[in-house]
Amino acid sequence: MNKVSKEPLNTSKKYLDPEVLARLSRLDIKARLVVEGFMSGLHSSPYKGFSQEFADYRQYMPGDEPKRIDWKVYGRNDRFYIKEYQEETNLRTYIMLDKSGSMGFGEKISKLEYAKYLSASLAYMLLKQKDSVGLATFDEKIDQIIPPSVKRSNLIEILKLIDKAEPSNETSLSNVLYQLAQKTKKRGLIIIISDLLDDPTSVVKALRSFRYRKHEILVFHILDLKEYEFSFAKAALFHDLEDGSEMVIEPSMIRTSYQRKFKDLLQFYRHQLLESHIDYETIFTTTRYDRALFSYLQKRGRLK
Amino acid sequence: MSFLHPLYLIGLAFTAAPIIIHLWFRKKLDKIPFSTLKFLKKSEARRFGWLKIREIVILALRCMLIAFIFLSLARPQIKAGFLKPGHLASVILIVDNSYSMAYADNFRLAQESIETLLTRYSSKSEFAVFALCRNDTSSYPDRDLWIQKGKVIDRIRQITITNMTGTIKALSRNFIIDQARYSVEFIYIGDGQEIVFADFPRELFIDRIFQWVKIRSGNNVGIKKVSLKDPVALVSDTYVLDIYIENYGSKIWQGKISLQAEDYVREQDCEIQAAHEKKISLTLPVNINKGTVEIYDDSLSVDNIYYFSKSLPKRMKILAVGTIRYLESGLNPTDPINGPFLLTAAETISGRNLQDFDLVILNGLQEISNSDKIKLETFLMKPDKGIVCFLGKSVGDNLSNFIAHCCRAEEYIATKGYVTLDWVDYEHSIFQVFQHTNVLKNIKIHNYYRLNTDKNTIAMLTGNNPFIVIDKNLAVIATQFLPQNTDIVYKSVFVPLLHRLILGTAHQSRDYELYVGDQHHQYGELKTPTGEYIMDGQELLAPGFYTTAKDTIGVNVAASEGNLKIIGNEAAKALHVNIVDAVKDFELGDMSTTFLLLALFALLLELLMLVIH
């Protein structure tokens, strides 16, 4: 019995694994599977009732759905009371999906693929909890943008846009953020999914300017393990996915130095962004999606 | 640049091999798309910069290595030039055909240089070809002065080496510049001896190009002269020859000097410092009076043979006219048979055949007859004869007239005390041996004739009165050698002085050489070394021994020609002469070794680069 009951749970959870998910074709299904897999794991988690918040009790009125009667209160005082839930304030969320050339890099799945599933999953989850969600794809500049909306139909548009995102051009995150700042007057949550391969100082500066406008920011720094470890075995001709330049590199010669510099970069982002109260998560393309979704929920929780 | 084996140049195509291999290996490398190299470049900028430079340098070195090897195999020959091809001008070409150009292949090199030079000129250019030194075969271009480029070589080939000297100054009379169609340029091709540029007519070359195509000369060691050490010495069994050798070069010269006279050979090692002259004295038996002196191990050996022919006094027959008491004691032979002088005393000249004598002494004669005067004058016409005239208390008209071409006897002076020799020309051969003694200074003269002359006074008395005057082969002494006139007769210097005076007047012992280019007058018909005859007044054309019926005359190349003295670069530049080196600028240089060394250098550099890695 247990085995039977656990089966759907395991099945849904397995889609939190990026590699498994990558085998599926339809993005909407991927998003749903990820979120469902994630949600099923939340039953024992402290994050209950994330979509609605208890507000007050009121007396049962004819016409109310009987299922909304709080039977525990009836048991205590023999009166019918209905539990009133306060609808959450509509959170305007922008998912910023980096589709620059560098995002095309990845050993098993590319950073962009990972980012796309993550974006889709987040969008699905956000809409599911009635938050308005929009999406912008960008490289050097904002490529396309879908304004935030709580409509179900918006998800379809978002998924379409995510689906057609292909890696191209260079990253200019700072420029993109300045552009977005022009378009978003209302406060909201900005989720940036990017490899942040831009000038770190200007990226941090641009993000801080968002914070200054009272926006909440969550940065998912998407990385590939190879990119982090530079664990290439032999000399090769490295091709820059952004500017197309090429260089013959003997990895063993520069690995140590590279790793040190890369760690320094991550440290810089972590330190600078946390200092600015910007949530920052380094996500490897091998990381399960629930971690990213948890990060979101933590953030969401703080925003209540 | 030209190549002896140009086919090897095809191999230069292999220069591309390292690049192709490099690109091929580069292509063979796995191509890894990577998020961005921006960060890599930034973090490793210096290292990548170095690696990239190193990669390019190694590639370039490999290409150069291959290129240098094939260039070396192709035997590149370089020749620099001082003119751009197609140069248009009216060119006056002066070809040095002096004797020094006979050294090694110099004349051929000069001709080849001209051929190379011609390739630089436009076919429209015109040329006037001049031989620096005139001879029979290389005449001045008195017809068709300006010729076309195509005819220059033929004209050049007509020029042959001569034993003469020439100067640009002398040649410049023939330059007819007015008829030139283009801008006139001068080119002198030769070894550039100083004499060539003597009195260089700079005014002619103002605003015109004068190029000197310099042909390198040999070592500058030459025999300047071979002369009798003491031409007025009394010759007994031997005599001494002084050989003057000069090293004109800038390096020490070590070699041998050889004197050959028929079977007689003397050799001596010799060392001369740079720019120094050395005198070598050789003692020879009197029967060796002609031969050759030659320098060995000198680059210009043809110029270093000196043909010497010396006139050595035989037993001299002297006719002493007048009082001979004291002269006799001075000239009396110690060996009556083999002594140097055979003295005949006479009261007068009349009745004596002067042709039997070599020297006549007129000792205190107060007058001579007209016929004697004519006889004496005829006697004097022979250069190897001489007259020594000691003046007595009075000088008659005929005698005065006879000595008039030498000096005038004005007044007989009887001093109350004495006068001495105030000045003596110690450079004169008669007095040379007394130069470092004071034996002449102590001679007292009591009575003497005051002479008036503008001729060669070789001794003077107190008060600037000439005491001994020599004109060619006539010597006039202002007094008689008698005790009442001078105390010389009691002094040890008397005999040697008397001997030297006689030998110095009769000129029997003398250097008997002439130089190429001289015109001879006194020998009549001369037989040349090649057996031909040249007549009086004709030029001597080649070195060697020339003979007359009774004499042998050594003819040499003039010291200025035979003993090279090249004009210095600075001196030439001061004359606004542009110097072009015929070897550097015309001769083909084989660059194969240079390229091979460059290849080796490239290889070493590559190894060094790999070691640095």
Short mmCIF file of C-alpha atoms in Angstrom, two decimals, chain A:
data_model
loop_
_atom_site.label_atom_id
_atom_site.label_comp_id
_atom_site.label_asym_id
_atom_site.label_seq_id
_atom_site.Cartn_x
_atom_site.Cartn_y
_atom_site.Cartn_z
CA MET A 1 0.00 0.00 0.00
CA ASN A 2 2.75 2.33 0.98
CA LYS A 3 4.63 1.47 -2.14
CA VAL A 4 1.60 2.25 -4.23
CA SER A 5 0.93 5.54 -2.49
CA LYS A 6 4.56 6.61 -2.79
CA GLU A 7 4.76 5.88 -6.48
CA PRO A 8 3.16 9.06 -7.80
CA LEU A 9 5.25 11.05 -5.33
CA ASN A 10 8.51 9.57 -6.50
CA THR A 11 7.43 9.94 -10.09
CA SER A 12 6.67 13.59 -9.67
CA LYS A 13 9.85 14.24 -7.68
CA LYS A 14 12.09 12.78 -10.26
CA TYR A 15 11.30 15.68 -12.53
CA LEU A 16 13.13 17.93 -10.15
CA ASP A 17 16.25 16.40 -11.57
CA PRO A 18 17.35 18.55 -14.50
CA GLU A 19 18.59 15.63 -16.53
CA VAL A 20 15.36 13.77 -16.24
CA LEU A 21 13.37 16.83 -17.02
CA ALA A 22 15.41 17.55 -20.05
CA ARG A 23 14.14 14.39 -21.68
CA LEU A 24 10.60 15.75 -21.77
CA SER A 25 9.51 17.75 -24.71
CA ARG A 26 6.71 20.11 -23.70
CA LEU A 27 7.65 22.97 -21.52
CA ASP A 28 4.27 23.40 -19.87
CA ILE A 29 4.37 19.80 -18.82
CA LYS A 30 7.88 20.23 -17.55
CA ALA A 31 6.83 23.24 -15.50
CA ARG A 32 3.84 21.47 -14.10
CA LEU A 33 5.83 18.39 -13.22
CA VAL A 34 8.49 20.39 -11.51
CA VAL A 35 6.02 22.36 -9.47
CA GLU A 36 3.94 19.35 -8.61
CA GLY A 37 6.98 17.40 -7.67
CA PHE A 38 8.08 20.28 -5.56
CA MET A 39 4.66 20.81 -4.00
CA SER A 40 4.31 17.19 -3.06
CA GLY A 41 7.50 17.50 -1.12
CA LEU A 42 6.11 20.49 0.73
CA HIS A 43 3.42 18.53 2.68
CA SER A 44 5.80 17.99 5.49
CA SER A 45 7.44 21.26 5.14
CA PRO A 46 6.79 24.39 7.15
CA TYR A 47 5.46 26.23 4.12
CA LYS A 48 1.73 25.48 4.46
CA GLY A 49 -1.08 27.50 2.88
CA PHE A 50 1.20 29.55 0.86
CA SER A 51 -1.54 30.70 -1.47
CA GLN A 52 -4.15 31.98 1.00
CA GLU A 53 -3.95 33.55 4.43
CA PHE A 54 -6.60 33.26 7.20
CA ALA A 55 -8.30 36.62 7.79
CA ASP A 56 -11.47 36.19 9.97
CA TYR A 57 -14.57 34.12 10.74
CA ARG A 58 -18.07 35.09 9.78
CA GLN A 59 -21.41 33.53 10.24
CA TYR A 60 -22.64 31.14 7.61
CA MET A 61 -25.00 32.81 5.20
CA PRO A 62 -27.33 31.05 2.83
CA GLY A 63 -25.61 30.64 -0.45
CA ASP A 64 -22.20 29.94 1.07
CA GLU A 65 -20.62 26.71 0.11
CA PRO A 66 -21.14 24.22 2.90
CA LYS A 67 -17.59 22.92 2.47
CA ARG A 68 -16.28 26.22 3.73
CA ILE A 69 -17.96 25.69 7.15
CA ASP A 70 -15.40 25.31 9.93
CA TRP A 71 -16.63 22.20 11.64
CA LYS A 72 -14.20 22.54 14.51
CA VAL A 73 -15.75 25.86 15.55
CA TYR A 74 -19.24 24.38 15.17
CA GLY A 75 -18.19 21.57 17.50
CA ARG A 76 -17.03 24.03 20.11
CA ASN A 77 -19.88 26.59 20.08
CA ASP A 78 -22.56 24.92 17.93
CA ARG A 79 -22.67 27.74 15.38
CA PHE A 80 -21.86 27.72 11.69
CA TYR A 81 -18.92 29.82 10.88
CA ILE A 82 -17.23 30.27 7.66
CA LYS A 83 -13.41 30.81 7.55
CA GLU A 84 -12.61 33.93 5.65
CA TYR A 85 -9.24 33.97 3.78
CA GLN A 86 -7.64 37.17 2.82
CA GLU A 87 -6.51 37.10 -0.75
CA GLU A 88 -2.70 37.84 -0.89
CA THR A 89 -1.61 41.15 -2.27
CA ASN A 90 -0.90 40.60 -5.93
CA LEU A 91 2.90 40.40 -6.18
CA ARG A 92 4.23 41.70 -9.48
CA THR A 93 7.04 39.45 -10.48
CA TYR A 94 9.37 39.76 -13.38
CA ILE A 95 11.37 36.76 -14.39
CA MET A 96 14.47 37.94 -16.27
CA LEU A 97 15.79 35.16 -18.41
CA ASP A 98 19.31 35.58 -19.77
CA LYS A 99 19.52 34.10 -23.26
CA SER A 100 22.95 35.45 -24.15
CA GLY A 101 25.44 33.33 -26.02
CA SER A 102 27.26 32.22 -22.92
CA MET A 103 24.07 30.64 -21.62
CA GLY A 104 24.35 28.12 -24.42
CA PHE A 105 27.26 26.48 -22.67
CA GLY A 106 26.65 23.27 -20.79
CA GLU A 107 28.00 19.81 -20.67
CA LYS A 108 24.82 17.75 -20.34
CA ILE A 109 22.18 20.42 -20.50
CA SER A 110 22.99 23.97 -21.32
CA LYS A 111 22.68 26.75 -18.83
CA LEU A 112 19.92 28.20 -20.93
CA GLU A 113 17.93 24.99 -20.95
CA TYR A 114 18.23 24.81 -17.20
CA ALA A 115 17.27 28.46 -16.92
CA LYS A 116 14.29 27.95 -19.20
CA TYR A 117 12.88 25.10 -17.10
CA LEU A 118 13.52 27.07 -14.00
CA SER A 119 11.80 30.13 -15.44
CA ALA A 120 8.83 28.07 -16.62
CA SER A 121 8.53 26.35 -13.27
CA LEU A 122 8.68 29.62 -11.41
CA ALA A 123 6.09 31.15 -13.69
CA TYR A 124 3.80 28.18 -13.25
CA MET A 125 4.18 28.26 -9.51
CA LEU A 126 3.68 31.98 -9.28
CA LEU A 127 0.51 31.92 -11.27
CA LYS A 128 -0.72 28.94 -9.34
CA GLN A 129 -0.56 31.07 -6.22
CA LYS A 130 -2.26 33.97 -7.96
CA ASP A 131 0.76 36.18 -8.23
CA SER A 132 1.04 38.19 -11.34
CA VAL A 133 4.03 37.13 -13.34
CA GLY A 134 5.79 38.55 -16.34
CA LEU A 135 8.84 37.51 -18.22
CA ALA A 136 11.60 39.22 -20.09
CA THR A 137 14.26 37.54 -22.17
CA PHE A 138 17.47 39.43 -22.71
CA ASP A 139 20.98 39.33 -23.96
CA GLU A 140 22.64 42.70 -24.65
CA LYS A 141 19.25 44.27 -24.26
CA ILE A 142 15.78 43.19 -23.45
CA ASP A 143 14.70 40.97 -26.28
CA GLN A 144 11.04 40.43 -25.52
CA ILE A 145 8.94 41.17 -22.54
CA ILE A 146 5.57 39.95 -21.28
CA PRO A 147 4.11 42.23 -18.64
CA PRO A 148 3.04 40.65 -15.35
CA SER A 149 -0.48 39.27 -15.19
CA VAL A 150 -2.37 36.79 -13.05
CA LYS A 151 -4.28 35.43 -16.02
CA ARG A 152 -3.87 31.81 -16.88
CA SER A 153 -3.45 32.77 -20.46
CA ASN A 154 -0.33 34.73 -19.52
CA LEU A 155 1.37 31.49 -18.61
CA ILE A 156 0.89 30.22 -22.12
CA GLU A 157 2.47 33.34 -23.53
CA ILE A 158 5.31 33.12 -21.07
CA LEU A 159 5.97 29.50 -21.86
CA LYS A 160 5.92 30.26 -25.57
CA LEU A 161 8.47 33.00 -25.10
CA ILE A 162 10.65 30.82 -22.94
CA ASP A 163 10.40 28.03 -25.44
CA LYS A 164 11.67 30.06 -28.31
CA ALA A 165 14.59 31.62 -26.42
CA GLU A 166 17.84 30.69 -28.13
CA PRO A 167 21.34 31.68 -27.01
CA SER A 168 22.74 34.62 -28.90
CA ASN A 169 24.79 37.79 -28.48
CA GLU A 170 26.71 39.00 -25.49
CA THR A 171 25.47 39.66 -22.00
CA SER A 172 24.92 43.17 -20.84
CA LEU A 173 22.95 42.69 -17.69
CA SER A 174 23.58 46.12 -16.35
CA ASN A 175 22.19 47.66 -19.49
CA VAL A 176 19.17 45.37 -19.39
CA LEU A 177 18.41 46.21 -15.79
CA TYR A 178 18.48 49.90 -16.57
CA GLN A 179 16.09 49.25 -19.43
CA LEU A 180 13.76 47.27 -17.18
CA ALA A 181 13.84 49.97 -14.57
CA GLN A 182 12.28 52.27 -17.12
CA LYS A 183 9.41 49.84 -17.66
CA THR A 184 8.60 48.88 -14.08
CA LYS A 185 7.19 51.72 -12.08
CA LYS A 186 5.44 49.60 -9.47
CA ARG A 187 7.35 47.73 -6.84
CA GLY A 188 7.73 44.08 -7.40
CA LEU A 189 9.95 41.09 -7.35
CA ILE A 190 12.65 40.74 -9.98
CA ILE A 191 13.97 37.23 -10.48
CA ILE A 192 17.12 37.25 -12.51
CA ILE A 193 18.20 33.99 -14.03
CA SER A 194 21.58 34.55 -15.61
CA ASP A 195 25.20 33.45 -15.67
CA LEU A 196 26.12 37.05 -14.84
CA LEU A 197 28.99 37.08 -17.29
CA ASP A 198 29.18 40.78 -17.43
CA ASP A 199 31.28 43.33 -15.65
CA PRO A 200 30.57 42.43 -12.00
CA THR A 201 30.89 45.95 -10.69
CA SER A 202 28.35 47.38 -13.12
CA VAL A 203 25.99 44.45 -12.55
CA VAL A 204 26.09 45.04 -8.82
CA LYS A 205 25.61 48.74 -9.36
CA ALA A 206 22.56 48.18 -11.55
CA LEU A 207 21.04 45.75 -9.08
CA ARG A 208 21.53 48.20 -6.27
CA SER A 209 19.67 50.82 -8.24
CA PHE A 210 16.70 48.42 -8.32
CA ARG A 211 16.91 47.99 -4.63
CA TYR A 212 16.86 51.71 -4.32
CA ARG A 213 13.50 51.71 -6.12
CA LYS A 214 12.25 49.30 -3.45
CA HIS A 215 12.16 46.32 -5.74
CA GLU A 216 12.91 42.92 -4.31
CA ILE A 217 15.53 41.02 -6.21
CA LEU A 218 16.36 37.37 -6.37
CA VAL A 219 19.35 36.40 -8.45
CA PHE A 220 19.86 32.87 -9.68
CA HIS A 221 23.45 32.70 -10.87
CA ILE A 222 23.38 29.80 -13.28
CA LEU A 223 26.66 27.98 -13.64
CA ASP A 224 27.96 24.87 -15.23
CA LEU A 225 30.31 22.72 -13.21
CA LYS A 226 32.84 22.68 -16.05
CA GLU A 227 32.74 26.40 -16.08
CA TYR A 228 33.46 26.46 -12.39
CA GLU A 229 36.10 23.77 -12.24
CA PHE A 230 37.56 24.26 -15.70
CA SER A 231 38.07 20.53 -15.71
CA PHE A 232 38.94 20.17 -19.38
CA ALA A 233 41.52 17.48 -19.87
CA LYS A 234 43.65 18.52 -22.83
CA ALA A 235 44.58 21.49 -24.93
CA ALA A 236 41.76 22.65 -27.11
CA LEU A 237 40.55 25.49 -29.18
CA PHE A 238 38.11 27.35 -26.98
CA HIS A 239 35.37 29.16 -28.77
CA ASP A 240 33.73 32.11 -27.09
CA LEU A 241 30.00 31.68 -27.40
CA GLU A 242 29.43 35.38 -27.04
CA ASP A 243 31.93 37.21 -29.20
CA GLY A 244 33.04 34.28 -31.33
CA SER A 245 36.72 34.67 -30.53
CA GLU A 246 38.89 31.60 -30.29
CA MET A 247 41.89 30.70 -28.25
CA VAL A 248 44.08 27.65 -27.88
CA ILE A 249 44.29 26.87 -24.23
CA GLU A 250 46.16 24.26 -22.27
CA PRO A 251 43.76 23.88 -19.30
CA SER A 252 46.30 22.34 -16.97
CA MET A 253 48.41 25.45 -17.28
CA ILE A 254 45.80 27.86 -16.13
CA ARG A 255 43.32 25.77 -14.13
CA THR A 256 44.46 26.78 -10.66
CA SER A 257 44.63 30.40 -11.53
CA TYR A 258 41.27 30.26 -13.29
CA GLN A 259 39.55 28.56 -10.38
CA ARG A 260 40.91 31.08 -7.94
CA LYS A 261 39.72 33.97 -10.06
CA PHE A 262 36.31 32.39 -10.59
CA LYS A 263 35.82 31.83 -6.88
CA ASP A 264 36.82 35.40 -6.29
CA LEU A 265 34.11 36.45 -8.72
CA LEU A 266 31.43 34.41 -6.96
CA GLN A 267 32.61 35.73 -3.61
CA PHE A 268 32.35 39.21 -4.95
CA TYR A 269 28.77 38.72 -6.10
CA ARG A 270 27.76 37.01 -2.91
CA HIS A 271 29.30 39.61 -0.69
CA GLN A 272 28.17 42.64 -2.65
CA LEU A 273 24.61 41.45 -3.25
CA LEU A 274 23.94 40.24 0.25
CA GLU A 275 25.27 43.51 1.52
CA SER A 276 22.65 45.18 -0.63
CA HIS A 277 19.94 42.78 0.67
CA ILE A 278 19.68 41.12 -2.68
CA ASP A 279 19.12 37.37 -2.55
CA TYR A 280 21.74 35.53 -4.47
CA GLU A 281 21.87 31.85 -5.29
CA THR A 282 24.52 30.09 -7.29
CA ILE A 283 22.76 27.33 -9.15
CA PHE A 284 24.68 24.71 -11.05
CA THR A 285 22.97 23.02 -13.94
CA THR A 286 23.14 19.80 -11.97
CA THR A 287 21.24 21.31 -9.04
CA ARG A 288 17.70 20.03 -8.51
CA TYR A 289 15.01 22.59 -9.18
CA ASP A 290 13.48 22.38 -5.73
CA ARG A 291 16.44 24.26 -4.34
CA ALA A 292 15.74 27.18 -6.57
CA LEU A 293 12.05 27.01 -5.80
CA PHE A 294 12.80 26.92 -2.10
CA SER A 295 14.86 30.00 -2.48
CA TYR A 296 11.93 31.65 -4.13
CA LEU A 297 9.56 30.60 -1.42
CA GLN A 298 11.89 31.88 1.25
CA LYS A 299 11.97 35.14 -0.49
CA ARG A 300 8.21 35.11 -1.00
CA GLY A 301 7.75 34.36 2.64
CA ARG A 302 9.75 37.38 3.60
CA LEU A 303 7.63 39.53 1.37
CA LYS A 304 4.29 38.71 3.06
#
